[in-house]
Amino acid sequence: MPVIYDGLEFERLGHASVRIETDDRTVVYVDPWGEILEGDPADGDVVVVTYDDMDHYDAAAIEAVAGTDVTVAAYEAIDTDDLEADGIRVELF
């Protein structure tokens, strides 16, 4: 069940995965994980990855939620070469 607060809609997808949508339709995923995703939403504008364990960094799940011009913001210790090889822009923090 989504929670709406001040123009933001938060939906817990399961485990550490969260989908956030702004009132201007920007979609942010945090730690998408394939085990809990339903289908290939392909609507993410930004994907934030907080940790390098498989249940936080799941390249296939990131690609499934990635929209056309997605930016992935990933923790700097994560090896994101597989995403970059597929043409996904990655910014490390």
PDB file of C-alpha atoms in Angstrom, residues 32-64:
ATOM      1  CA  PRO A  32      15.358  -2.737  -6.908  1.00  0.00           C
ATOM      2  CA  TRP A  33      15.629  -6.500  -6.521  1.00  0.00           C
ATOM      3  CA  GLY A  34      14.415  -9.021  -9.093  1.00  0.00           C
ATOM      4  CA  GLU A  35      12.959 -11.413  -6.528  1.00  0.00           C
ATOM      5  CA  ILE A  36      10.206  -8.938  -5.683  1.00  0.00           C
ATOM      6  CA  LEU A  37       9.650  -7.098  -8.983  1.00  0.00           C
ATOM      7  CA  GLU A  38       6.541  -7.789 -11.000  1.00  0.00           C
ATOM      8  CA  GLY A  39       7.269  -7.568 -14.716  1.00  0.00           C
ATOM      9  CA  ASP A  40       9.535  -4.993 -16.349  1.00  0.00           C
ATOM     10  CA  PRO A  41       8.115  -1.585 -15.402  1.00  0.00           C
ATOM     11  CA  ALA A  42      10.781   0.361 -17.390  1.00  0.00           C
ATOM     12  CA  ASP A  43       9.608   3.662 -15.872  1.00  0.00           C
ATOM     13  CA  GLY A  44      12.533   4.619 -13.621  1.00  0.00           C
ATOM     14  CA  ASP A  45      14.166   8.009 -14.123  1.00  0.00           C
ATOM     15  CA  VAL A  46      16.652   7.463 -11.297  1.00  0.00           C
ATOM     16  CA  VAL A  47      17.778   4.255  -9.590  1.00  0.00           C
ATOM     17  CA  VAL A  48      19.643   4.524  -6.292  1.00  0.00           C
ATOM     18  CA  VAL A  49      21.777   1.571  -5.178  1.00  0.00           C
ATOM     19  CA  THR A  50      22.958   1.709  -1.581  1.00  0.00           C
ATOM     20  CA  TYR A  51      24.966  -1.469  -1.117  1.00  0.00           C
ATOM     21  CA  ASP A  52      26.794  -4.100  -3.150  1.00  0.00           C
ATOM     22  CA  ASP A  53      24.989  -7.218  -1.888  1.00  0.00           C
ATOM     23  CA  MET A  54      22.831  -9.057  -4.443  1.00  0.00           C
ATOM     24  CA  ASP A  55      19.601  -7.996  -2.742  1.00  0.00           C
ATOM     25  CA  HIS A  56      20.529  -4.318  -3.180  1.00  0.00           C
ATOM     26  CA  TYR A  57      22.557  -4.370  -6.418  1.00  0.00           C
ATOM     27  CA  ASP A  58      20.747  -6.521  -8.964  1.00  0.00           C
ATOM     28  CA  ALA A  59      21.799  -5.493 -12.482  1.00  0.00           C
ATOM     29  CA  ALA A  60      18.910  -7.363 -14.134  1.00  0.00           C
ATOM     30  CA  ALA A  61      16.374  -5.660 -11.843  1.00  0.00           C
ATOM     31  CA  ILE A  62      17.957  -2.263 -12.497  1.00  0.00           C
ATOM     32  CA  GLU A  63      17.645  -2.838 -16.234  1.00  0.00           C
ATOM     33  CA  ALA A  64      14.014  -3.949 -15.746  1.00  0.00           C
TER      34      ALA A  64
END
